[in-house]
Amino acid sequence: MLVLKPLRKVHKFCSNLFDRLPGCTKELLMRTCYQQQQNRHFGQPVHETHPHLMGMDEVTPGITRAEYQQRRLRLATMVQEAKTQQSIKHSIVLIPSATKVIMTNDIPYTFRQNTDFLYMSGFQEPDSMLVILISDCDFQAVLFVPKHDADRELWDGPRSGDIKALHLTGVSESYNSDELEKFLYNYCKNHKEYAVWYNTNKPIKSQHNAHSIVDEFLKQNNKTKFVQNPLPLIEQMRLIKSTAEIKLMTQTTQMASKAFIEVMRASKPNVNESFLYAKMDYECRIRGAEFLAYPPVVAGGDRANVIHYTRNNCLINDGELVLMDAGCEYHGYTSDITRTWPVSGKFTKAQRLLYECVLEVQEALLGLCTPQYSLADLYKHMFDLLTPRLLLMNVIPSEVSKDEHMLTKLLRELCPHDVGHYLGMDVHDTASISKRIKLQPGMVVTIEPGLYVKSSNTVVPAQFRGIGIRIEDNVLITDGGPVVLTRDCPKHPDHIETLMASS
Ligand code: GLY
Ligand code: MN
Ligand code: MN
């Protein structure tokens, strides 16, 4: 059994600002004032500064310190249990944060924390590192964080610093990031043999100084025979959502669903795609979302047939459908919804035929979101459900259906993407997890069949050309059956037409 070591109030690497103070009274005074000012702030929302967002014991909104500690304990246990480790007593797990990415001279992009680091620590600052030290029967979590820097904090806002980071996150110890190198050097010196768990394949793309320090640690260290990637272990944990995470997933999917309703209401002939994009962004943010979860697709008419259309800058003509694929990020948890609706409020006959076909398939697939099936099984079911319907409607002409090669080619053109994916802190969440494993309670997945008939597709009858449709919901798998988290987002054609008529 692994145990969590108690918090140590003082640690040997602690770099107290006052250690380095010269004996100048004026400077001492200034420093003290600065320190007092800093004491009121953390580098991220906390209960004291954001009581409207956070409970007393929460590190990030909705997730308690105890849950983060439990996650680290679980990871440590998994590392210890990993077979290849059996002969090795000590392991060190290194999980870097993201760093600031510069957009243009001196101007950073909006910061988004490395998901695995956030999942394990709840710490929201860049240029940090979580180190988990595991030995026979105990483990310690050590956090390296940006140190206080009056100049930088003047521009970027307060940093938590090592002491407040320690109390905020509940790790065993914390130090300034510039002490990582020395820490790793000492670890290497004091341990004869150990395994390193670090993602060397796909470190977070960045200038984060910690990567070169860890690379150097790995290179210099010929005792390190075992370097393994912790990502699959962390993603196994992230795949199954806790009760607190399910609440956050419910909130993010509900707020995006409500935002969609407002965007539908605001649609009218000749509206610019950019207007609907801005409306979605606004409606999500006013409900509490930090930002949209990904660049949305807002595509009128034939542009819906470009799966990753994100230019979102054309006018949508009267009579055209609009396909919007958008979701938000709420306290680290994402929603991912697609709806397709007539911009003028009324489906044409051909649009409704295709739409109802996709909807029937989508609803049948939602019913299969149970532990009997995997996402890979559902992908196969999607084609089994779609094909006879497309034949019946003559979307696939009978001469094509007789030639297996032509049929497969046309089906791939009409539906080129997967049926869905896991959803959570990332949109395409836990990508290292196979889609062949059966669905399990606590997973959240998307179900998103589509039908895309390009205007240039001359095989399909003319009335269907230029129509692209996708319907995407977010589903929680439970013992009691699928729970469609996005059920409040209208998708039945009559419901959509009624909603738009009343706007
Ligand atoms: N929005 C990306 C996707 O649906 O997978
Ligand atoms: Mn999706
Ligand atoms: Mn989507």
Short mmCIF file of C-alpha atoms and ligand atoms in Angstrom, two decimals:
data_model
loop_
_atom_site.label_atom_id
_atom_site.label_comp_id
_atom_site.label_asym_id
_atom_site.label_seq_id
_atom_site.Cartn_x
_atom_site.Cartn_y
_atom_site.Cartn_z
CA MET A 1 0.00 0.00 0.00
CA LEU A 2 1.32 3.39 -0.93
CA VAL A 3 0.90 6.16 1.58
CA LEU A 4 0.98 9.87 1.16
CA LYS A 5 3.71 11.55 3.16
CA PRO A 6 2.45 14.41 5.32
CA LEU A 7 3.00 17.95 4.18
CA ARG A 8 6.33 19.36 5.21
CA LYS A 9 6.06 22.98 6.17
CA VAL A 10 9.68 23.70 5.49
CA HIS A 11 11.74 22.04 2.85
CA LYS A 12 15.42 22.12 2.25
CA PHE A 13 15.29 23.79 -1.14
CA CYS A 14 12.88 26.46 -0.01
CA SER A 15 14.13 29.78 -1.26
CA ASN A 16 12.69 32.35 1.04
CA LEU A 17 12.82 35.81 -0.49
CA PHE A 18 14.20 37.21 2.74
CA ASP A 19 17.24 34.90 2.65
CA ARG A 20 18.66 37.06 -0.04
CA LEU A 21 17.80 40.47 1.36
CA PRO A 22 20.67 42.87 1.85
CA GLY A 23 20.67 44.83 5.08
CA CYS A 24 19.16 47.91 3.45
CA THR A 25 16.13 49.04 5.43
CA LYS A 26 14.41 50.77 2.50
CA GLU A 27 14.72 47.74 0.28
CA LEU A 28 13.63 45.49 3.10
CA LEU A 29 10.55 47.63 3.49
CA MET A 30 9.76 47.55 -0.23
CA ARG A 31 10.24 43.83 -0.36
CA THR A 32 8.02 43.31 2.66
CA CYS A 33 5.28 45.43 1.11
CA TYR A 34 5.62 43.48 -2.11
CA GLN A 35 5.48 40.19 -0.26
CA GLN A 36 2.41 41.28 1.69
CA GLN A 37 0.71 42.28 -1.52
CA GLN A 38 1.58 38.93 -3.05
CA ASN A 39 0.19 37.10 -0.06
CA ARG A 40 -3.27 38.21 -1.05
CA HIS A 41 -3.02 36.57 -4.45
CA PHE A 42 -2.52 33.23 -6.08
CA GLY A 43 -1.69 32.59 -9.72
CA GLN A 44 -5.13 31.07 -10.23
CA PRO A 45 -8.63 31.35 -8.76
CA VAL A 46 -8.90 30.09 -5.17
CA HIS A 47 -11.73 30.14 -2.67
CA GLU A 48 -10.44 33.29 -0.93
CA THR A 49 -10.39 35.38 -4.10
CA HIS A 50 -13.14 33.62 -6.11
CA PRO A 51 -15.73 32.34 -3.61
CA HIS A 52 -18.34 32.50 -6.40
CA LEU A 53 -16.37 29.82 -8.30
CA MET A 54 -14.69 27.68 -5.68
CA GLY A 55 -15.47 25.72 -2.56
CA MET A 56 -13.09 25.84 0.44
CA ASP A 57 -11.28 22.57 -0.32
CA GLU A 58 -11.17 22.91 -4.08
CA VAL A 59 -7.96 23.35 -6.06
CA THR A 60 -9.82 23.97 -9.31
CA PRO A 61 -13.56 24.66 -9.44
CA GLY A 62 -15.41 21.46 -8.61
CA ILE A 63 -12.34 19.30 -7.85
CA THR A 64 -11.11 18.99 -4.27
CA ARG A 65 -7.56 18.73 -2.96
CA ALA A 66 -8.42 15.23 -1.73
CA GLU A 67 -9.40 14.15 -5.25
CA TYR A 68 -6.12 15.45 -6.68
CA GLN A 69 -4.21 13.61 -3.93
CA GLN A 70 -6.17 10.46 -4.71
CA ARG A 71 -5.25 10.75 -8.40
CA ARG A 72 -1.55 11.02 -7.57
CA LEU A 73 -1.79 8.06 -5.23
CA ARG A 74 -3.51 6.04 -7.93
CA LEU A 75 -0.88 6.93 -10.53
CA ALA A 76 1.88 6.02 -8.08
CA THR A 77 0.16 2.69 -7.41
CA MET A 78 -0.14 1.97 -11.14
CA VAL A 79 3.50 2.83 -11.71
CA GLN A 80 4.52 0.56 -8.86
CA GLU A 81 2.40 -2.25 -10.22
CA ALA A 82 3.73 -1.96 -13.76
CA LYS A 83 5.33 -5.30 -14.49
CA THR A 84 8.59 -4.04 -15.92
CA GLN A 85 9.20 -2.25 -12.67
CA GLN A 86 9.16 -5.28 -10.44
CA SER A 87 12.88 -5.53 -9.93
CA ILE A 88 13.34 -1.79 -9.44
CA LYS A 89 12.70 -0.17 -6.12
CA HIS A 90 12.49 3.47 -7.12
CA SER A 91 10.56 5.35 -9.79
CA ILE A 92 10.42 9.00 -10.67
CA VAL A 93 7.51 10.38 -12.73
CA LEU A 94 7.97 13.73 -14.45
CA ILE A 95 4.91 15.58 -15.76
CA PRO A 96 5.59 19.02 -17.24
CA SER A 97 3.12 21.88 -17.42
CA ALA A 98 2.59 23.86 -20.61
CA THR A 99 4.53 27.04 -21.22
CA LYS A 100 3.48 30.42 -22.54
CA VAL A 101 3.32 30.38 -26.35
CA ILE A 102 4.00 33.67 -28.08
CA MET A 103 1.60 34.81 -30.79
CA THR A 104 3.47 37.90 -31.87
CA ASN A 105 6.17 40.08 -30.36
CA ASP A 106 5.59 40.06 -26.57
CA ILE A 107 1.98 38.92 -26.95
CA PRO A 108 1.13 35.43 -25.72
CA TYR A 109 -1.70 33.22 -26.94
CA THR A 110 -4.37 32.47 -24.35
CA PHE A 111 -2.69 30.05 -21.96
CA ARG A 112 -4.05 26.52 -21.76
CA GLN A 113 -2.50 24.16 -19.23
CA ASN A 114 -1.13 20.76 -20.25
CA THR A 115 -4.09 18.49 -19.57
CA ASP A 116 -2.22 15.65 -17.83
CA PHE A 117 -0.38 18.09 -15.58
CA LEU A 118 -3.65 19.83 -14.72
CA TYR A 119 -5.39 16.50 -14.05
CA MET A 120 -2.64 15.46 -11.65
CA SER A 121 -1.99 18.76 -9.86
CA GLY A 122 -4.75 21.31 -10.49
CA PHE A 123 -1.97 23.89 -10.82
CA GLN A 124 -2.65 26.46 -13.51
CA GLU A 125 0.67 28.25 -13.99
CA PRO A 126 3.07 27.75 -16.91
CA ASP A 127 6.68 26.51 -16.67
CA SER A 128 6.02 24.14 -13.80
CA MET A 129 6.73 20.45 -13.28
CA LEU A 130 5.10 17.76 -11.18
CA VAL A 131 7.53 15.12 -9.95
CA ILE A 132 6.24 11.99 -8.28
CA LEU A 133 8.81 9.97 -6.36
CA ILE A 134 7.85 6.40 -5.67
CA SER A 135 9.75 3.92 -3.57
CA ASP A 136 8.79 0.65 -1.90
CA CYS A 137 5.80 1.72 0.07
CA ASP A 138 5.51 5.44 -0.08
CA PHE A 139 5.39 8.25 -2.57
CA GLN A 140 5.87 11.96 -2.60
CA ALA A 141 4.52 14.53 -5.02
CA VAL A 142 6.85 17.46 -5.57
CA LEU A 143 5.79 20.53 -7.49
CA PHE A 144 8.20 22.96 -9.17
CA VAL A 145 6.62 26.34 -9.85
CA PRO A 146 7.64 29.75 -11.21
CA LYS A 147 9.27 31.79 -8.48
CA HIS A 148 8.10 35.23 -7.45
CA ASP A 149 9.43 37.91 -9.77
CA ALA A 150 8.25 41.47 -9.22
CA ASP A 151 8.98 42.53 -12.81
CA ARG A 152 7.20 39.61 -14.45
CA GLU A 153 4.29 39.79 -12.02
CA LEU A 154 3.83 43.45 -12.86
CA TRP A 155 3.06 42.36 -16.44
CA ASP A 156 1.57 38.89 -16.09
CA GLY A 157 -0.19 39.08 -12.72
CA PRO A 158 0.60 37.30 -9.48
CA ARG A 159 2.30 33.94 -9.21
CA SER A 160 1.47 31.60 -6.36
CA GLY A 161 5.10 30.87 -5.51
CA ASP A 162 6.31 27.64 -3.96
CA ILE A 163 4.77 27.98 -0.50
CA LYS A 164 1.27 28.89 -1.62
CA ALA A 165 1.42 26.27 -4.38
CA LEU A 166 2.18 23.68 -1.70
CA HIS A 167 -0.85 24.58 0.38
CA LEU A 168 -3.11 25.05 -2.61
CA THR A 169 -2.41 21.73 -4.31
CA GLY A 170 -1.67 19.51 -1.31
CA VAL A 171 1.56 18.11 -2.78
CA SER A 172 4.23 16.90 -0.36
CA GLU A 173 6.81 19.53 -1.25
CA SER A 174 7.23 22.42 -3.62
CA TYR A 175 10.19 24.37 -4.93
CA ASN A 176 10.95 27.07 -7.42
CA SER A 177 11.30 25.82 -11.00
CA ASP A 178 14.93 26.88 -11.17
CA GLU A 179 15.68 24.28 -8.49
CA LEU A 180 14.58 21.36 -10.67
CA GLU A 181 18.00 20.75 -12.15
CA LYS A 182 19.66 20.49 -8.76
CA PHE A 183 16.83 18.34 -7.48
CA LEU A 184 17.23 15.83 -10.32
CA TYR A 185 21.00 15.85 -9.89
CA ASN A 186 20.60 15.01 -6.20
CA TYR A 187 18.04 12.32 -6.96
CA CYS A 188 20.42 10.73 -9.41
CA LYS A 189 23.29 10.91 -6.93
CA ASN A 190 21.28 9.38 -4.11
CA HIS A 191 19.66 6.47 -5.95
CA LYS A 192 21.49 3.51 -7.39
CA GLU A 193 18.80 2.36 -9.74
CA TYR A 194 15.44 3.73 -10.69
CA ALA A 195 12.92 3.97 -13.51
CA VAL A 196 11.99 7.27 -15.10
CA TRP A 197 8.43 7.87 -16.34
CA TYR A 198 8.44 10.74 -18.78
CA ASN A 199 6.76 11.36 -22.11
CA THR A 200 9.76 11.53 -24.42
CA ASN A 201 7.64 10.88 -27.53
CA LYS A 202 5.39 13.81 -27.26
CA PRO A 203 6.56 16.37 -24.78
CA ILE A 204 4.42 19.48 -24.81
CA LYS A 205 5.67 21.49 -27.77
CA SER A 206 7.35 24.40 -26.12
CA GLN A 207 10.36 26.33 -25.07
CA HIS A 208 9.69 25.12 -21.53
CA ASN A 209 13.13 25.04 -19.98
CA ALA A 210 12.28 21.93 -17.95
CA HIS A 211 12.36 19.75 -21.08
CA SER A 212 16.02 20.40 -21.71
CA ILE A 213 16.76 19.82 -18.02
CA VAL A 214 14.96 16.47 -18.11
CA ASP A 215 16.61 15.53 -21.44
CA GLU A 216 19.98 16.24 -19.86
CA PHE A 217 18.98 14.20 -16.79
CA LEU A 218 18.09 11.26 -19.06
CA LYS A 219 21.27 11.56 -21.11
CA GLN A 220 23.75 11.91 -18.30
CA ASN A 221 22.25 9.18 -16.35
CA ASN A 222 23.39 5.75 -17.46
CA LYS A 223 21.71 4.16 -14.44
CA THR A 224 18.37 5.02 -16.01
CA LYS A 225 17.71 1.86 -17.93
CA PHE A 226 14.00 2.24 -17.90
CA VAL A 227 12.30 5.25 -19.41
CA GLN A 228 8.59 4.73 -19.81
CA ASN A 229 5.71 6.90 -20.89
CA PRO A 230 3.21 7.71 -18.12
CA LEU A 231 0.63 8.98 -20.63
CA PRO A 232 -1.26 5.67 -21.14
CA LEU A 233 -1.61 5.27 -17.36
CA ILE A 234 -2.87 8.81 -16.87
CA GLU A 235 -5.27 8.45 -19.80
CA GLN A 236 -6.68 5.22 -18.36
CA MET A 237 -7.54 7.23 -15.28
CA ARG A 238 -8.93 10.18 -17.24
CA LEU A 239 -11.10 7.86 -19.36
CA ILE A 240 -13.43 7.07 -16.44
CA LYS A 241 -14.87 10.23 -14.97
CA SER A 242 -15.31 10.71 -11.22
CA THR A 243 -18.53 12.02 -9.71
CA ALA A 244 -17.06 15.54 -9.62
CA GLU A 245 -15.96 15.28 -13.24
CA ILE A 246 -19.39 14.03 -14.33
CA LYS A 247 -20.90 17.13 -12.72
CA LEU A 248 -18.49 19.35 -14.68
CA MET A 249 -19.21 17.43 -17.90
CA THR A 250 -22.92 17.91 -17.26
CA GLN A 251 -22.39 21.64 -16.76
CA THR A 252 -20.22 22.18 -19.84
CA THR A 253 -22.60 20.21 -22.09
CA GLN A 254 -25.65 22.00 -20.70
CA MET A 255 -24.20 25.46 -21.17
CA ALA A 256 -23.17 24.69 -24.75
CA SER A 257 -26.66 23.25 -25.43
CA LYS A 258 -28.30 26.44 -24.19
CA ALA A 259 -25.89 28.54 -26.23
CA PHE A 260 -26.85 26.58 -29.36
CA ILE A 261 -30.51 27.45 -28.82
CA GLU A 262 -29.63 31.16 -28.76
CA VAL A 263 -27.52 30.82 -31.91
CA MET A 264 -30.38 29.06 -33.73
CA ARG A 265 -32.69 31.84 -32.63
CA ALA A 266 -30.32 34.47 -33.99
CA SER A 267 -30.10 32.83 -37.44
CA LYS A 268 -31.66 34.54 -40.41
CA PRO A 269 -31.09 34.60 -44.18
CA ASN A 270 -27.86 36.33 -45.23
CA VAL A 271 -26.41 36.20 -41.73
CA ASN A 272 -22.61 36.04 -41.70
CA GLU A 273 -21.08 32.83 -40.36
CA SER A 274 -18.84 35.05 -38.23
CA PHE A 275 -21.90 36.48 -36.49
CA LEU A 276 -23.08 33.00 -35.45
CA TYR A 277 -19.53 32.17 -34.31
CA ALA A 278 -19.39 35.31 -32.16
CA LYS A 279 -22.88 34.63 -30.81
CA MET A 280 -21.82 31.11 -29.73
CA ASP A 281 -18.67 32.43 -28.07
CA TYR A 282 -20.70 35.09 -26.24
CA GLU A 283 -23.49 32.75 -25.13
CA CYS A 284 -20.95 30.25 -23.74
CA ARG A 285 -18.86 32.85 -21.91
CA ILE A 286 -21.82 34.58 -20.27
CA ARG A 287 -22.78 31.18 -18.84
CA GLY A 288 -19.35 30.79 -17.28
CA ALA A 289 -17.25 29.02 -19.92
CA GLU A 290 -13.62 30.16 -20.09
CA PHE A 291 -13.49 29.84 -23.89
CA LEU A 292 -14.68 27.73 -26.80
CA ALA A 293 -13.19 24.25 -26.68
CA TYR A 294 -11.87 24.40 -30.27
CA PRO A 295 -12.19 26.63 -33.34
CA PRO A 296 -15.83 26.06 -34.27
CA VAL A 297 -17.14 25.10 -37.68
CA VAL A 298 -19.89 27.48 -38.80
CA ALA A 299 -20.62 26.45 -42.35
CA GLY A 300 -23.47 27.51 -44.61
CA GLY A 301 -24.62 25.42 -47.58
CA ASP A 302 -21.94 23.49 -49.47
CA ARG A 303 -19.20 24.63 -47.04
CA ALA A 304 -20.63 22.11 -44.53
CA ASN A 305 -19.02 19.46 -46.72
CA VAL A 306 -15.56 20.66 -45.70
CA ILE A 307 -15.29 18.78 -42.42
CA HIS A 308 -12.78 21.17 -40.83
CA TYR A 309 -14.16 24.40 -42.31
CA THR A 310 -13.18 27.14 -39.87
CA ARG A 311 -12.95 30.27 -42.00
CA ASN A 312 -16.48 31.12 -40.89
CA ASN A 313 -16.66 34.30 -42.98
CA CYS A 314 -19.35 33.80 -45.63
CA LEU A 315 -22.95 34.90 -45.82
CA ILE A 316 -25.50 32.09 -45.48
CA ASN A 317 -28.15 32.34 -48.17
CA ASP A 318 -31.87 31.99 -47.67
CA GLY A 319 -32.79 28.31 -48.03
CA GLU A 320 -29.38 26.96 -47.02
CA LEU A 321 -28.59 24.81 -44.03
CA VAL A 322 -26.02 25.89 -41.47
CA LEU A 323 -23.84 23.28 -39.79
CA MET A 324 -22.28 24.42 -36.53
CA ASP A 325 -19.81 22.23 -34.64
CA ALA A 326 -18.91 24.00 -31.40
CA GLY A 327 -18.43 23.41 -27.70
CA CYS A 328 -17.01 25.17 -24.71
CA GLU A 329 -14.44 24.60 -22.02
CA TYR A 330 -15.77 25.00 -18.50
CA HIS A 331 -13.27 24.70 -15.66
CA GLY A 332 -11.17 22.33 -17.76
CA TYR A 333 -14.01 20.18 -19.18
CA THR A 334 -15.21 20.31 -22.77
CA SER A 335 -18.43 19.90 -24.70
CA ASP A 336 -18.54 19.06 -28.42
CA ILE A 337 -21.89 19.51 -30.17
CA THR A 338 -22.94 19.68 -33.80
CA ARG A 339 -26.32 20.78 -35.04
CA THR A 340 -27.51 21.49 -38.56
CA TRP A 341 -30.51 23.73 -39.14
CA PRO A 342 -32.14 25.78 -41.90
CA VAL A 343 -30.90 29.35 -41.66
CA SER A 344 -34.34 30.66 -42.59
CA GLY A 345 -36.16 28.34 -40.18
CA LYS A 346 -37.75 25.82 -42.57
CA PHE A 347 -36.21 22.66 -44.06
CA THR A 348 -36.69 22.02 -47.78
CA LYS A 349 -38.02 18.59 -48.74
CA ALA A 350 -34.59 17.24 -49.78
CA GLN A 351 -32.91 18.73 -46.70
CA ARG A 352 -35.49 17.17 -44.39
CA LEU A 353 -35.17 13.75 -46.06
CA LEU A 354 -31.42 13.67 -45.55
CA TYR A 355 -31.67 15.21 -42.10
CA GLU A 356 -34.20 12.66 -40.86
CA CYS A 357 -32.00 9.87 -42.20
CA VAL A 358 -28.99 11.11 -40.19
CA LEU A 359 -31.17 11.68 -37.13
CA GLU A 360 -32.61 8.15 -37.23
CA VAL A 361 -29.13 6.69 -37.47
CA GLN A 362 -27.83 8.95 -34.70
CA GLU A 363 -30.67 8.04 -32.34
CA ALA A 364 -30.20 4.34 -33.01
CA LEU A 365 -26.48 4.70 -32.23
CA LEU A 366 -27.21 6.61 -29.02
CA GLY A 367 -29.26 3.63 -27.87
CA LEU A 368 -26.21 1.40 -28.39
CA CYS A 369 -24.01 3.40 -26.01
CA THR A 370 -23.84 0.56 -23.52
CA PRO A 371 -21.07 -1.70 -22.23
CA GLN A 372 -21.91 -4.26 -24.95
CA TYR A 373 -20.34 -2.09 -27.64
CA SER A 374 -17.12 -0.25 -28.38
CA LEU A 375 -16.76 2.92 -30.46
CA ALA A 376 -15.31 0.68 -33.19
CA ASP A 377 -18.48 -1.46 -33.07
CA LEU A 378 -20.59 1.69 -33.36
CA TYR A 379 -18.61 2.83 -36.40
CA LYS A 380 -19.57 -0.40 -38.16
CA HIS A 381 -23.19 -0.02 -37.04
CA MET A 382 -23.24 3.51 -38.46
CA PHE A 383 -22.68 2.15 -41.98
CA ASP A 384 -25.04 -0.77 -41.43
CA LEU A 385 -27.74 1.72 -40.49
CA LEU A 386 -26.95 4.36 -43.12
CA THR A 387 -26.54 2.20 -46.21
CA PRO A 388 -30.08 0.73 -46.53
CA ARG A 389 -31.60 4.16 -45.84
CA LEU A 390 -29.50 5.82 -48.53
CA LEU A 391 -30.47 3.09 -50.99
CA LEU A 392 -34.14 3.47 -50.15
CA MET A 393 -34.02 7.23 -50.74
CA ASN A 394 -32.06 6.68 -53.94
CA VAL A 395 -29.24 8.86 -52.58
CA ILE A 396 -27.11 5.89 -53.62
CA PRO A 397 -28.28 5.01 -57.13
CA SER A 398 -29.04 1.29 -57.63
CA GLU A 399 -26.33 0.85 -60.29
CA VAL A 400 -23.71 2.00 -57.75
CA SER A 401 -25.03 -0.40 -55.11
CA LYS A 402 -24.35 -3.36 -57.40
CA ASP A 403 -20.62 -2.61 -57.57
CA GLU A 404 -19.04 -3.18 -54.17
CA HIS A 405 -15.99 -1.07 -54.95
CA MET A 406 -18.09 1.89 -56.15
CA LEU A 407 -20.45 1.52 -53.19
CA THR A 408 -17.61 1.57 -50.66
CA LYS A 409 -16.03 4.58 -52.39
CA LEU A 410 -19.31 6.52 -52.40
CA LEU A 411 -20.06 5.67 -48.77
CA ARG A 412 -16.61 6.95 -47.75
CA GLU A 413 -17.27 10.17 -49.65
CA LEU A 414 -20.69 10.57 -48.06
CA CYS A 415 -19.44 9.83 -44.55
CA PRO A 416 -15.66 10.24 -44.29
CA HIS A 417 -15.22 10.55 -40.52
CA ASP A 418 -15.46 8.40 -37.44
CA VAL A 419 -18.66 7.87 -35.45
CA GLY A 420 -17.28 9.52 -32.31
CA HIS A 421 -14.54 9.75 -29.73
CA TYR A 422 -13.95 9.94 -26.00
CA LEU A 423 -14.66 13.34 -24.48
CA GLY A 424 -13.41 14.98 -21.29
CA MET A 425 -10.75 17.54 -20.46
CA ASP A 426 -9.69 17.44 -24.12
CA VAL A 427 -12.07 17.35 -27.05
CA HIS A 428 -10.44 14.32 -28.64
CA ASP A 429 -9.82 12.99 -25.15
CA THR A 430 -7.53 10.15 -24.08
CA ALA A 431 -6.39 9.45 -27.63
CA SER A 432 -4.04 6.65 -26.55
CA ILE A 433 -7.04 4.53 -25.52
CA SER A 434 -8.16 2.09 -28.21
CA LYS A 435 -11.62 2.60 -29.68
CA ARG A 436 -11.95 -1.19 -29.65
CA ILE A 437 -12.48 -1.48 -25.91
CA LYS A 438 -16.07 -1.80 -24.73
CA LEU A 439 -17.76 1.29 -23.35
CA GLN A 440 -17.76 1.46 -19.56
CA PRO A 441 -19.79 3.40 -17.01
CA GLY A 442 -18.12 6.75 -16.34
CA MET A 443 -16.92 7.22 -19.91
CA VAL A 444 -18.20 10.16 -21.93
CA VAL A 445 -18.26 9.81 -25.72
CA THR A 446 -19.55 11.75 -28.70
CA ILE A 447 -21.89 10.20 -31.26
CA GLU A 448 -21.69 12.18 -34.46
CA PRO A 449 -22.78 10.54 -37.73
CA GLY A 450 -22.86 12.81 -40.77
CA LEU A 451 -23.82 12.84 -44.41
CA TYR A 452 -21.96 15.06 -46.86
CA VAL A 453 -23.03 15.53 -50.46
CA LYS A 454 -20.71 17.98 -52.16
CA SER A 455 -22.19 20.13 -54.89
CA SER A 456 -19.61 18.50 -57.20
CA ASN A 457 -20.89 14.99 -56.44
CA THR A 458 -22.53 14.00 -59.70
CA VAL A 459 -23.26 10.42 -58.63
CA VAL A 460 -25.96 11.45 -56.17
CA PRO A 461 -29.26 12.89 -57.51
CA ALA A 462 -29.15 16.66 -58.04
CA GLN A 463 -31.67 17.63 -55.32
CA PHE A 464 -29.31 16.33 -52.59
CA ARG A 465 -26.15 18.05 -53.80
CA GLY A 466 -24.63 20.84 -51.72
CA ILE A 467 -26.11 19.52 -48.47
CA GLY A 468 -23.91 18.60 -45.50
CA ILE A 469 -25.39 17.35 -42.23
CA ARG A 470 -23.90 16.22 -38.92
CA ILE A 471 -25.67 15.66 -35.61
CA GLU A 472 -23.37 15.29 -32.60
CA ASP A 473 -24.34 14.61 -29.00
CA ASN A 474 -22.28 13.94 -25.87
CA VAL A 475 -23.19 10.80 -23.98
CA LEU A 476 -22.39 9.55 -20.50
CA ILE A 477 -22.22 5.78 -20.19
CA THR A 478 -23.93 4.49 -17.03
CA ASP A 479 -25.08 1.14 -15.63
CA GLY A 480 -28.63 2.35 -16.20
CA GLY A 481 -28.07 3.08 -19.93
CA PRO A 482 -26.83 6.04 -21.97
CA VAL A 483 -27.41 9.55 -20.63
CA VAL A 484 -27.44 12.10 -23.43
CA LEU A 485 -25.85 15.10 -21.73
CA THR A 486 -26.72 17.37 -24.67
CA ARG A 487 -30.39 16.38 -24.75
CA ASP A 488 -31.53 19.99 -24.23
CA CYS A 489 -30.01 21.01 -27.55
CA PRO A 490 -32.84 20.75 -30.11
CA LYS A 491 -32.36 18.34 -32.99
CA HIS A 492 -35.77 17.11 -34.12
CA PRO A 493 -36.71 19.02 -37.28
CA ASP A 494 -40.16 20.00 -36.00
CA HIS A 495 -38.64 21.20 -32.73
CA ILE A 496 -36.03 23.27 -34.61
CA GLU A 497 -38.68 24.78 -36.92
CA THR A 498 -40.93 25.66 -33.97
CA LEU A 499 -38.03 27.22 -32.07
CA MET A 500 -37.01 29.31 -35.03
CA ALA A 501 -40.56 30.36 -35.86
CA SER A 502 -40.97 31.69 -32.31
CA SER A 503 -37.79 33.78 -32.44
N1 GLY B 1 -15.33 19.08 -33.05
C1 GLY B 1 -14.46 18.04 -33.38
C2 GLY B 1 -15.14 16.75 -33.45
O1 GLY B 1 -16.35 16.72 -33.49
O2 GLY B 1 -14.53 15.72 -33.37
MN MN B 2 -16.62 15.32 -31.89
MN MN B 3 -17.58 18.29 -32.93
#
